[in-house]
CSV table of C-alpha atoms in Angstrom, one decimal:
chain,number,residue,atom,x,y,z
A,130,MET,CA,34.4,-22.5,21.4
A,131,THR,CA,32.2,-22.3,24.4
A,132,LYS,CA,28.6,-21.2,24.3
A,133,ASN,CA,29.4,-17.8,26.1
A,134,LYS,CA,32.1,-16.9,23.7
A,135,GLU,CA,29.7,-17.6,20.8
A,136,LYS,CA,27.0,-15.4,22.3
A,137,ASN,CA,29.5,-12.6,22.8
A,138,ILE,CA,30.6,-12.7,19.2
A,139,THR,CA,27.0,-12.6,18.1
A,140,LEU,CA,26.1,-9.7,20.5
A,141,SER,CA,29.0,-7.6,19.2
A,142,LEU,CA,27.5,-7.8,15.8
A,143,ARG,CA,24.2,-6.4,16.9
A,144,PRO,CA,23.2,-3.0,15.5
A,145,ILE,CA,23.5,0.0,17.8
A,146,THR,CA,19.9,0.8,17.5
A,147,ASN,CA,18.9,-2.4,19.5
A,148,HIS,CA,16.5,-1.8,22.4
A,149,LYS,CA,15.9,1.8,21.3
A,150,ILE,CA,13.2,1.4,18.6
A,151,ARG,CA,10.3,1.5,20.9
A,152,ILE,CA,11.4,4.9,22.4
A,153,VAL,CA,12.0,6.3,19.0
A,154,ARG,CA,8.6,5.0,17.8
A,155,ILE,CA,6.7,6.5,20.7
A,156,ILE,CA,8.3,9.9,20.2
A,157,THR,CA,7.6,9.7,16.5
A,158,GLN,CA,3.9,8.8,17.2
A,159,LEU,CA,3.5,11.7,19.7
A,160,VAL,CA,5.1,14.3,17.2
A,161,ILE,CA,2.9,13.1,14.4
A,162,PHE,CA,-0.1,13.1,16.8
A,163,SER,CA,0.6,16.8,17.6
A,164,LEU,CA,1.0,17.7,14.0
A,165,LEU,CA,-2.3,16.0,13.1
A,166,ASN,CA,-3.9,18.1,15.9
A,167,GLY,CA,-2.0,21.2,14.7
A,168,LEU,CA,-5.0,23.5,15.0
A,169,ILE,CA,-4.3,23.6,18.7
A,170,PHE,CA,-0.9,25.1,17.9
A,171,GLY,CA,-2.3,27.6,15.4
A,172,LEU,CA,-1.4,25.4,12.2
A,173,ALA,CA,-3.9,25.5,9.4
A,174,ARG,CA,-5.8,22.6,7.8
A,175,VAL,CA,-4.0,21.4,4.7
A,176,SER,CA,-5.2,19.5,1.7
A,177,LEU,CA,-3.2,16.4,2.6
A,178,ILE,CA,-4.5,12.9,2.6
A,179,LEU,CA,-2.8,10.4,4.7
A,180,PRO,CA,-3.4,6.6,5.1
A,181,ILE,CA,-4.2,6.8,8.7
A,182,GLU,CA,-7.2,6.3,11.0
A,183,TYR,CA,-8.1,9.8,12.3
A,184,PRO,CA,-11.3,11.6,11.8
A,185,THR,CA,-11.1,14.4,9.2
A,186,GLY,CA,-13.9,16.3,11.1
A,187,GLY,CA,-12.0,16.1,14.4
A,188,PRO,CA,-11.9,19.3,16.3
A,189,PHE,CA,-8.2,20.0,15.8
A,190,SER,CA,-7.6,17.9,12.7
A,191,THR,CA,-5.2,19.2,10.1
A,192,VAL,CA,-5.4,16.5,7.4
A,193,TRP,CA,-7.8,14.1,5.6
A,194,SER,CA,-8.0,10.5,6.5
A,195,GLY,CA,-7.5,8.3,3.5
A,196,PHE,CA,-10.4,6.0,3.9
A,197,GLU,CA,-12.7,8.9,4.8
A,198,ALA,CA,-11.6,10.8,1.7
A,199,LEU,CA,-12.2,7.6,-0.4
A,200,GLN,CA,-15.9,7.4,0.8
A,201,TYR,CA,-16.4,11.1,0.4
A,202,GLY,CA,-15.1,11.0,-3.1
A,203,LEU,CA,-17.5,8.2,-4.0
A,204,THR,CA,-20.4,9.9,-2.4
A,205,ILE,CA,-19.9,12.9,-4.8
A,206,PHE,CA,-19.5,10.5,-7.7
A,207,THR,CA,-15.9,11.4,-8.5
A,208,PHE,CA,-13.2,8.8,-9.2
A,209,PRO,CA,-10.8,9.0,-6.1
A,210,TYR,CA,-7.5,9.3,-8.1
A,211,LEU,CA,-5.7,11.0,-5.3
A,212,VAL,CA,-6.7,8.7,-2.5
A,213,ILE,CA,-5.8,5.6,-4.6
A,214,ALA,CA,-2.4,7.3,-5.5
A,215,ILE,CA,-1.7,8.0,-1.8
A,216,PHE,CA,-2.6,4.4,-0.8
A,217,GLY,CA,-0.4,3.0,-3.7
A,218,LEU,CA,2.6,5.3,-2.8
A,219,PHE,CA,2.5,4.7,1.0
A,220,GLY,CA,1.7,1.0,0.5
A,221,ALA,CA,4.3,0.2,-2.1
A,222,VAL,CA,7.1,2.1,-0.3
A,223,ALA,CA,6.3,1.6,3.4
A,224,GLY,CA,3.6,-1.1,3.6
A,225,LYS,CA,1.8,-0.9,6.9
A,226,THR,CA,4.5,1.2,8.6
A,227,THR,CA,2.2,4.3,9.0
A,228,CYS,CA,0.0,2.0,11.2
A,229,GLY,CA,2.8,1.4,13.6
A,230,TRP,CA,4.6,4.8,13.5
A,231,ALA,CA,2.0,7.5,12.6
A,232,CYS,CA,-1.6,6.4,13.2
A,233,PRO,CA,-3.2,8.1,16.2
A,234,MET,CA,-5.5,5.0,16.7
A,235,GLY,CA,-2.3,2.9,16.8
A,236,LEU,CA,-0.9,5.2,19.5
A,237,PHE,CA,-4.2,4.9,21.4
A,238,GLN,CA,-4.1,1.1,21.2
A,239,ASP,CA,-0.4,1.1,22.3
A,240,LEU,CA,-1.4,3.1,25.4
A,241,PHE,CA,-4.1,0.6,26.1
A,242,SER,CA,-1.6,-2.3,25.8
A,243,TYR,CA,0.3,-0.9,28.8
A,244,ILE,CA,-2.7,-1.8,31.1
A,245,PRO,CA,-1.3,-4.6,33.3
A,246,ILE,CA,-3.8,-7.3,32.3
A,247,LYS,CA,-2.5,-10.6,30.9
A,248,LYS,CA,-2.7,-10.4,27.1
A,249,LYS,CA,-4.5,-13.1,25.2
A,250,LYS,CA,-3.7,-14.5,21.9
A,251,VAL,CA,-5.8,-16.1,19.2
A,252,SER,CA,-5.1,-19.1,17.0
A,253,LYS,CA,-4.0,-18.5,13.3
A,254,PRO,CA,-7.4,-19.6,11.8
A,255,THR,CA,-9.3,-17.4,14.2
A,256,GLU,CA,-7.0,-14.5,13.4
A,257,LYS,CA,-7.7,-15.0,9.7
A,258,SER,CA,-11.4,-15.3,10.2
A,259,LEU,CA,-11.6,-12.2,12.4
A,260,ARG,CA,-9.8,-10.1,9.6
A,261,SER,CA,-13.0,-10.5,7.7
A,262,PHE,CA,-14.6,-7.8,9.8
A,263,ALA,CA,-12.3,-5.3,8.0
A,264,VAL,CA,-13.4,-6.7,4.7
A,265,PHE,CA,-17.1,-6.3,5.6
A,266,ILE,CA,-16.4,-2.7,6.8
A,267,ILE,CA,-14.6,-1.9,3.5
A,268,ILE,CA,-17.3,-3.4,1.2
A,269,PHE,CA,-20.1,-1.9,3.3
A,270,ALA,CA,-18.5,1.6,3.3
A,271,LEU,CA,-17.5,1.7,-0.4
A,272,VAL,CA,-20.8,0.1,-1.8
A,273,PHE,CA,-22.8,2.4,0.3
A,274,SER,CA,-20.8,5.5,-0.7
A,275,LEU,CA,-21.1,4.5,-4.3
A,276,VAL,CA,-24.9,4.1,-4.0
A,277,ILE,CA,-25.1,7.6,-2.5
A,278,GLY,CA,-22.8,8.9,-5.3
A,279,ILE,CA,-25.1,7.4,-7.9
A,280,SER,CA,-28.2,9.1,-6.3
A,281,TYR,CA,-26.3,12.4,-6.1
A,282,ASN,CA,-25.2,12.1,-9.8
A,283,LYS,CA,-28.8,11.5,-10.9
A,284,ASN,CA,-30.8,13.9,-8.4
A,285,GLY,CA,-28.3,16.3,-7.1
A,286,SER,CA,-27.5,17.2,-3.5
A,287,ALA,CA,-31.1,16.8,-2.4
A,288,ALA,CA,-30.7,13.0,-2.9
A,289,LYS,CA,-27.6,13.0,-0.9
A,290,ASP,CA,-29.2,14.9,1.9
A,291,ALA,CA,-31.9,12.3,2.1
A,292,TYR,CA,-29.4,9.8,3.4
A,293,GLY,CA,-28.9,12.1,6.5
A,294,ILE,CA,-26.0,11.2,8.8
A,295,TRP,CA,-24.9,8.6,6.3
A,296,GLY,CA,-24.7,11.0,3.4
A,297,ASN,CA,-21.0,12.2,3.5
A,298,ILE,CA,-18.8,9.5,5.1
A,299,PRO,CA,-20.9,6.4,5.8
A,300,TYR,CA,-18.5,4.5,8.1
A,301,SER,CA,-18.0,7.7,10.3
A,302,VAL,CA,-21.4,7.0,11.8
A,303,LEU,CA,-20.2,4.0,13.6
A,304,ASP,CA,-16.3,4.3,13.4
A,305,PRO,CA,-14.8,4.1,16.9
A,306,VAL,CA,-11.9,6.2,15.9
A,307,ALA,CA,-14.2,9.1,15.0
A,308,THR,CA,-16.0,8.4,18.3
A,309,ILE,CA,-12.9,8.7,20.4
A,310,PHE,CA,-11.3,11.6,18.6
A,311,ALA,CA,-14.3,13.7,17.4
A,312,THR,CA,-17.7,12.6,18.6
A,313,LEU,CA,-16.9,12.4,22.3
A,314,PHE,CA,-15.2,15.8,22.2
A,315,TYR,CA,-18.3,17.4,20.4
A,316,TYR,CA,-20.7,15.7,22.8
A,317,LEU,CA,-18.7,16.9,25.8
A,318,LYS,CA,-18.4,20.4,24.3
A,319,TRP,CA,-22.0,20.9,23.4
A,320,GLY,CA,-23.8,18.4,25.6
A,321,ILE,CA,-26.4,15.8,24.5
A,322,GLN,CA,-29.2,18.3,23.7
A,323,ALA,CA,-32.2,16.9,21.8
A,324,GLU,CA,-33.3,20.3,20.7
A,325,THR,CA,-30.2,21.5,19.1
A,326,LEU,CA,-27.6,18.7,18.3
A,327,GLY,CA,-30.1,16.0,18.3
A,328,ALA,CA,-32.3,17.8,15.7
A,329,GLU,CA,-29.3,18.1,13.4
A,330,MET,CA,-28.3,14.5,13.7
A,331,GLY,CA,-31.7,12.7,13.2
A,332,ASP,CA,-31.9,9.5,15.1
A,333,TRP,CA,-29.0,10.7,17.3
A,334,LYS,CA,-30.0,8.7,20.4
A,335,PHE,CA,-29.9,5.3,18.6
A,336,TRP,CA,-26.7,6.0,16.8
A,337,PHE,CA,-25.1,7.6,19.9
A,338,ILE,CA,-25.8,4.4,21.8
A,339,ALA,CA,-24.8,2.2,18.8
A,340,ARG,CA,-21.4,3.9,18.4
A,341,ILE,CA,-20.7,4.0,22.2
A,342,LEU,CA,-21.5,0.2,22.3
A,343,PHE,CA,-19.1,-0.5,19.4
A,344,LEU,CA,-16.5,1.8,21.0
A,345,ALA,CA,-16.8,-0.2,24.4
A,346,ILE,CA,-16.4,-3.5,22.5
A,347,ILE,CA,-13.2,-2.3,20.8
A,348,LEU,CA,-11.8,-0.8,24.1
A,349,ILE,CA,-12.3,-4.3,25.8
A,350,LEU,CA,-10.8,-6.0,22.8
A,351,ILE,CA,-7.7,-3.7,22.6
A,352,THR,CA,-7.1,-4.1,26.3
A,353,LEU,CA,-7.1,-7.9,26.0
A,354,TYR,CA,-5.6,-8.3,22.5
A,355,PRO,CA,-2.9,-5.7,21.7
A,356,ARG,CA,-3.9,-3.7,18.5
A,357,ALA,CA,-7.2,-5.7,18.0
A,358,TYR,CA,-8.6,-2.8,16.0
A,359,CYS,CA,-5.7,-2.7,13.7
A,360,ARG,CA,-5.8,-6.4,13.2
A,361,TRP,CA,-9.5,-7.2,12.7
A,362,PHE,CA,-11.5,-4.0,12.0
A,363,CYS,CA,-9.3,-1.2,10.7
A,364,PRO,CA,-10.1,-0.7,6.9
A,365,THR,CA,-7.0,1.5,6.3
A,366,GLY,CA,-4.9,-1.2,7.9
A,367,TYR,CA,-6.4,-3.9,5.8
A,368,ILE,CA,-5.8,-2.1,2.6
A,369,LEU,CA,-2.1,-1.3,3.6
A,370,GLY,CA,-1.7,-4.8,4.9
A,371,PHE,CA,-2.2,-6.1,1.3
A,372,PHE,CA,1.0,-4.0,0.2
A,373,ASN,CA,3.1,-5.7,2.9
A,374,ASN,CA,3.6,-8.6,0.5
A,375,PHE,CA,5.9,-6.5,-1.6
A,376,SER,CA,6.5,-3.2,0.0
A,377,LEU,CA,10.1,-1.7,-0.4
A,378,PHE,CA,10.4,-1.0,3.4
A,379,GLY,CA,10.0,-3.7,6.0
A,380,LEU,CA,11.4,-6.3,8.3
A,381,LYS,CA,14.1,-8.8,7.4
A,382,ILE,CA,15.2,-11.9,9.4
A,383,ASN,CA,18.7,-13.3,9.1
A,384,LYS,CA,18.1,-17.0,9.9
A,385,ASN,CA,21.9,-17.6,10.2
A,386,ARG,CA,21.8,-15.4,13.4
A,387,CYS,CA,18.8,-17.3,14.7
A,388,PRO,CA,20.3,-20.8,15.5
A,389,THR,CA,18.1,-21.4,18.6
A,390,GLY,CA,14.9,-20.1,17.4
A,391,CYS,CA,14.1,-18.9,21.0
A,392,ASN,CA,10.7,-17.4,19.9
A,393,LYS,CA,11.2,-14.1,21.9
A,394,CYS,CA,10.4,-12.1,18.8
A,395,GLU,CA,7.0,-13.8,18.3
A,396,LYS,CA,6.2,-13.4,22.0
A,397,ALA,CA,7.1,-9.7,21.8
A,398,CYS,CA,5.1,-9.1,18.6
A,399,PRO,CA,1.8,-7.2,19.6
A,400,VAL,CA,0.0,-8.4,16.3
A,401,GLN,CA,1.0,-12.0,16.6
A,402,VAL,CA,3.1,-12.3,13.4
A,403,PRO,CA,4.6,-15.8,13.1
A,404,ILE,CA,8.1,-14.3,12.4
A,405,LEU,CA,10.0,-17.6,12.5
A,406,ASP,CA,7.8,-19.0,9.6
A,407,TYR,CA,9.7,-16.5,7.3
A,408,ASP,CA,13.0,-17.1,5.7
A,409,LYS,CA,14.0,-13.6,4.8
A,410,ASN,CA,11.4,-10.9,4.4
A,411,ILE,CA,8.6,-10.6,6.9
A,412,THR,CA,5.4,-9.9,4.6
A,413,HIS,CA,2.6,-10.7,7.0
A,414,PRO,CA,-0.4,-8.5,6.5
A,415,ASN,CA,-0.6,-7.6,10.3
A,416,CYS,CA,3.0,-6.5,10.6
A,417,THR,CA,3.2,-2.8,11.3
A,418,ASN,CA,7.1,-2.7,11.3
A,419,CYS,CA,6.8,-1.4,15.0
A,420,GLY,CA,10.2,-3.0,15.8
A,421,GLU,CA,9.2,-4.7,19.0
A,422,CYS,CA,10.7,-8.0,17.7
A,423,ILE,CA,14.0,-6.3,16.9
A,424,ASP,CA,14.2,-5.0,20.6
A,425,ALA,CA,13.4,-8.4,21.8
A,426,CYS,CA,15.7,-10.5,19.6
A,427,PRO,CA,19.0,-11.3,21.8
A,428,GLU,CA,20.8,-12.3,18.6
A,429,GLY,CA,20.2,-9.3,16.4
A,430,ALA,CA,18.7,-11.5,13.7
A,431,LEU,CA,16.0,-8.9,12.7
A,432,LYS,CA,16.4,-5.7,11.0
A,433,ILE,CA,14.2,-3.0,9.6
A,434,GLY,CA,15.1,-1.3,6.3
A,435,PHE,CA,14.7,-1.3,2.5
A,436,ARG,CA,14.6,-4.7,0.8
A,437,PHE,CA,14.3,-4.1,-2.9
B,76,MET,CA,12.7,-9.6,-2.6
B,77,ASN,CA,12.0,-11.8,-5.7
B,78,THR,CA,11.5,-10.6,-9.2
B,79,ARG,CA,7.7,-11.0,-9.1
B,80,ASN,CA,7.5,-8.7,-6.0
B,81,ARG,CA,9.7,-6.2,-7.8
B,82,ILE,CA,7.4,-6.1,-10.7
B,83,TYR,CA,4.5,-5.6,-8.3
B,84,VAL,CA,6.2,-2.7,-6.6
B,85,ILE,CA,7.0,-1.1,-10.0
B,86,ILE,CA,3.4,-1.5,-11.3
B,87,THR,CA,1.9,-0.2,-8.1
B,88,LEU,CA,4.2,2.8,-8.0
B,89,SER,CA,3.6,3.6,-11.7
B,90,ILE,CA,-0.2,3.5,-11.3
B,91,ALA,CA,0.0,5.5,-8.1
B,92,ILE,CA,2.2,8.2,-9.7
B,93,LEU,CA,0.0,8.3,-12.8
B,94,PHE,CA,-3.1,8.7,-10.6
B,95,LEU,CA,-1.3,11.4,-8.6
B,96,ILE,CA,-0.6,13.3,-11.8
B,97,ILE,CA,-4.2,13.0,-13.0
B,98,ALA,CA,-5.3,14.3,-9.6
B,99,ILE,CA,-3.1,17.3,-9.7
B,100,VAL,CA,-4.1,18.2,-13.2
B,101,GLN,CA,-7.7,17.7,-12.3
B,102,SER,CA,-7.4,20.1,-9.3
B,103,GLN,CA,-5.6,22.6,-11.7
B,104,ILE,CA,-8.5,22.4,-14.1
B,105,ASP,CA,-11.0,22.9,-11.2
B,106,SER,CA,-9.0,25.9,-10.0
B,107,PHE,CA,-8.8,27.4,-13.5
B,108,SER,CA,-12.6,27.0,-14.0
B,109,ALA,CA,-13.2,28.7,-10.7
B,110,ILE,CA,-11.0,31.6,-11.7
B,111,THR,CA,-12.5,32.0,-15.2
B,112,LYS,CA,-16.0,32.2,-13.6
B,113,MET,CA,-15.0,35.0,-11.3
B,114,THR,CA,-16.8,38.4,-11.7
B,115,GLU,CA,-14.7,41.6,-12.2
B,116,GLU,CA,-15.2,42.5,-8.4
B,117,GLU,CA,-14.0,39.1,-7.3
B,118,VAL,CA,-11.0,39.2,-9.5
B,119,LYS,CA,-10.1,42.7,-8.0
B,120,ASN,CA,-10.5,41.1,-4.5
B,121,PHE,CA,-8.5,38.2,-5.6
B,122,LEU,CA,-5.6,40.2,-6.9
B,123,SER,CA,-5.7,42.9,-4.2
B,124,GLY,CA,-2.9,41.0,-2.3
B,125,TYR,CA,-0.5,41.7,-5.3
B,126,LEU,CA,-1.2,45.5,-5.1
B,127,ALA,CA,-1.0,45.8,-1.3
B,128,GLY,CA,1.4,48.6,-0.4
B,129,PHE,CA,1.7,50.0,-3.8
B,130,PRO,CA,0.5,53.5,-4.8
B,131,LYS,CA,-2.7,53.5,-6.9
B,132,PRO,CA,-2.5,56.7,-9.0
B,133,TRP,CA,-5.6,55.7,-11.0
B,134,GLU,CA,-7.8,55.8,-7.9
């Protein structure tokens, strides 16, 4: 059998969804982004917590961000049963799929990845080291929230107020996602006025500059390294990435359909998952199940679905 | 997926569902305590929706 015939047979076995996943994903991201900003369309805020990176205090936000709810729960010294349940359910069922298909910050990073600049890659050890930023953010936010919560429990809300801008959701003071989707909007709406807004926010000048600086670093990184925030900084992404090891939904590779190992899937992957290192299920903590590898694979060796 | 991962999934889902139930029950307890602390006037306002449109012969 000639090589061409072999190729034709393999191609005929490819699923019909090939090369369409990106379009479906972008439409899904846009629809979910619209729903998350439902106040624009007259929707109401709902008591729903989602494991996504989107500021709860955003001007049109309809839901709670999971990590923000976790911090807020600790600052009022309550055990965050609901947040843990939401992370557990989403994580065990879908792994990091919400990062790739629903997260507004993910959509924002995807848009930045279309800027025509040559994308850079990092080595595996560097990738692993850089992920420790997310661990640092998680530990900082949760420990600080717990300290505030203990003060609140002992001395009431006055003790919590003493923490000023850090009092409710500590990480939101520096969070670049909050800066993009909430802070910048409010600053543009109200202006930078020391007498009004500044007085409410305490050391607003310092923290304004600090968060703009952090945002600028993130913007440069996500332009050069696709989904850099997801990979190295995002606390929600890090928590969900842990569940990728055993999540019900995820990517599967059929090595029988991958005789050449052309590596196109790894080149297409925006988060540098070493796909060909896996034998069956792709369980890398960076994988957002975005499906770029499925679109790129000429042999139809990759599939997304349930893998129990 | 191997057996160890299946066990992890089952344990994670069990804990998540248990915590979800605890959270729902806790919110119900909070709602109940809020309702029981209501004054007579607040209860009337709260229930006014049920009586909207009906004749009130006692008034």
